[in-house]
Amino acid sequence: MWLAKVRESYGDNLQIAWRPFFLSQMNNKEGSEWKAWEQEETPTLGLLALRAGEAARRQGTKAFETFQLSLLKARHEDRKDLSDENVIMESAQASGLDMARFREDLADKSIIKDLGESHTHSVEEYGVFGVPTFIFPNGTSAFVKTYNPPEEEAVEMFESIINVMGKWNHIGEVKRPQPPWPKGVFS
């Protein structure tokens, strides 16, 4: 959600290409043949929320970004269950989506194929294993585990990530020992 502040600051000078990715696929214990996008929805799968995101994307970038921010807030601030269709519909309505079109697109089974292809591409092309993963113009990628910074620090933190991970290809991993992290993050 802190990236919304960054996006607001940069305006059209920053492109964020949000792509669907299944954490449930990466964390599955069923083996490589099991595909999250081929399963029935469960509270930990994420299929409904990802399908909804793609349905919103069909209404344009602005509609998608507004809807995605609404889902992120519902999940991470309000602790709502994104496998609950009522939560999805409330977010869609609050985001100003064309609800008839949204429902129609949400029911479109081709979205599921697109979700699987997006996930597979992210893993094979960029080595994605978690979110958020940043993909830089030079083709390198970096998973960056963060807590939401204070709003006034969001842009500076983003620029620091870009400056370090986007430039220095020989940095493979930076990890804070736990504990004490996230010492000092929460008051």
XYZ file of C-alpha atoms in Angstrom, residues 19-177:
159
model
C 1.007 -9.124 -12.097
C -0.928 -11.970 -10.496
C 1.206 -14.401 -8.505
C 0.156 -17.345 -6.337
C 1.965 -17.572 -3.011
C -0.100 -20.722 -2.471
C 1.618 -22.299 -5.487
C 5.052 -21.546 -4.092
C 4.136 -22.877 -0.638
C 2.264 -26.009 -1.725
C 3.262 -29.421 -0.419
C 1.538 -31.368 -3.209
C 4.430 -31.335 -5.694
C 5.160 -29.670 -9.021
C 2.088 -31.064 -10.799
C -0.319 -29.297 -8.394
C -1.454 -25.924 -9.760
C -3.125 -23.363 -7.508
C -5.122 -21.914 -10.393
C -6.731 -25.323 -11.039
C -8.089 -25.686 -7.479
C -11.341 -24.764 -5.780
C -11.180 -21.542 -3.749
C -10.085 -21.774 -0.113
C -9.273 -18.977 2.372
C -5.532 -19.390 1.746
C -5.516 -19.987 -2.014
C -6.092 -16.449 -3.299
C -7.813 -17.524 -6.504
C -10.913 -15.347 -6.130
C -8.927 -12.188 -5.384
C -6.577 -12.788 -8.318
C -9.491 -13.511 -10.677
C -11.166 -10.329 -9.438
C -8.007 -8.332 -10.077
C -7.884 -9.528 -13.663
C -11.594 -8.780 -14.112
C -10.964 -5.238 -12.840
C -7.926 -4.891 -15.136
C -10.277 -5.377 -18.103
C -11.835 -2.019 -17.163
C -8.515 -0.207 -17.566
C -5.357 0.503 -15.617
C -6.867 3.166 -13.371
C -9.830 0.944 -12.475
C -7.476 -1.937 -11.736
C -5.142 0.139 -9.545
C -8.060 1.591 -7.573
C -9.546 -1.869 -7.068
C -6.236 -3.437 -6.110
C -5.570 -0.770 -3.492
C -9.054 -1.405 -2.107
C -8.304 -5.147 -1.867
C -4.940 -4.534 -0.217
C -6.565 -2.306 2.381
C -9.366 -4.825 2.950
C -6.825 -7.579 3.552
C -3.991 -5.828 5.358
C -5.765 -3.033 7.251
C -9.256 -4.406 7.821
C -8.145 -8.071 8.013
C -10.953 -9.181 5.711
C -11.037 -12.576 4.007
C -10.454 -12.144 0.272
C -11.928 -15.566 -0.425
C -15.282 -14.079 0.628
C -17.133 -12.963 -2.492
C -18.968 -10.258 -0.506
C -15.626 -8.624 0.359
C -14.617 -8.707 -3.311
C -17.918 -7.199 -4.443
C -17.765 -4.473 -1.773
C -14.276 -3.522 -2.963
C -15.398 -3.526 -6.600
C -18.386 -1.320 -5.798
C -16.290 1.071 -3.682
C -13.753 1.298 -6.516
C -16.386 2.485 -8.958
C -16.191 -0.525 -11.262
C -18.939 -1.261 -13.761
C -20.478 -4.035 -11.657
C -22.321 -5.830 -14.468
C -19.149 -6.023 -16.520
C -17.105 -6.981 -13.454
C -19.421 -9.907 -12.650
C -19.321 -11.059 -16.266
C -15.535 -10.863 -16.457
C -15.137 -12.526 -13.066
C -17.107 -15.514 -14.398
C -14.946 -15.745 -17.547
C -12.941 -18.979 -17.249
C -10.194 -17.676 -19.570
C -8.986 -15.535 -16.668
C -7.844 -18.683 -14.867
C -5.587 -19.639 -17.786
C -4.163 -16.099 -17.817
C -3.443 -16.305 -14.077
C -1.517 -19.545 -14.497
C 0.484 -18.149 -17.404
C 1.359 -15.004 -15.459
C 2.535 -17.003 -12.461
C 4.583 -19.402 -14.585
C 6.177 -16.547 -16.548
C 7.135 -14.723 -13.340
C 8.800 -17.832 -11.920
C 10.576 -18.902 -15.109
C 11.637 -15.483 -16.403
C 12.455 -13.629 -13.177
C 12.777 -16.286 -10.476
C 9.886 -14.812 -8.487
C 9.127 -16.717 -5.279
C 7.365 -14.081 -3.177
C 5.726 -10.690 -3.197
C 6.517 -7.971 -3.670
C 9.163 -8.675 -6.268
C 10.515 -5.699 -8.165
C 11.567 -6.186 -11.799
C 14.050 -3.565 -12.934
C 14.592 -2.126 -16.441
C 17.799 -4.160 -16.809
C 15.815 -7.396 -16.324
C 17.028 -8.180 -12.818
C 14.601 -8.781 -9.985
C 14.537 -8.483 -6.209
C 12.108 -9.707 -3.569
C 11.893 -7.068 -0.853
C 10.136 -7.933 2.411
C 8.921 -4.726 4.020
C 6.496 -3.333 6.494
C 4.590 -0.240 5.450
C 6.821 2.754 6.139
C 5.416 6.032 7.402
C 3.948 7.908 4.417
C 6.659 10.558 4.545
C 9.332 7.846 4.130
C 7.681 5.827 1.336
C 9.296 7.591 -1.633
C 12.754 7.645 -0.050
C 12.511 3.942 0.799
C 11.402 3.108 -2.751
C 14.249 5.118 -4.247
C 16.739 3.403 -1.951
C 15.483 -0.010 -3.055
C 15.770 1.007 -6.700
C 19.226 2.519 -6.206
C 20.646 -0.555 -4.492
C 18.836 -3.525 -6.000
C 18.267 -2.029 -9.442
C 21.887 -1.068 -9.926
C 24.086 -3.515 -8.051
C 23.484 -6.851 -9.784
C 26.067 -8.626 -7.650
C 23.980 -8.189 -4.471
C 22.119 -11.471 -4.109
C 20.452 -11.185 -0.734
C 20.104 -8.766 2.149
C 18.455 -10.132 5.280
C 18.029 -8.734 8.760
C 18.563 -11.272 11.541
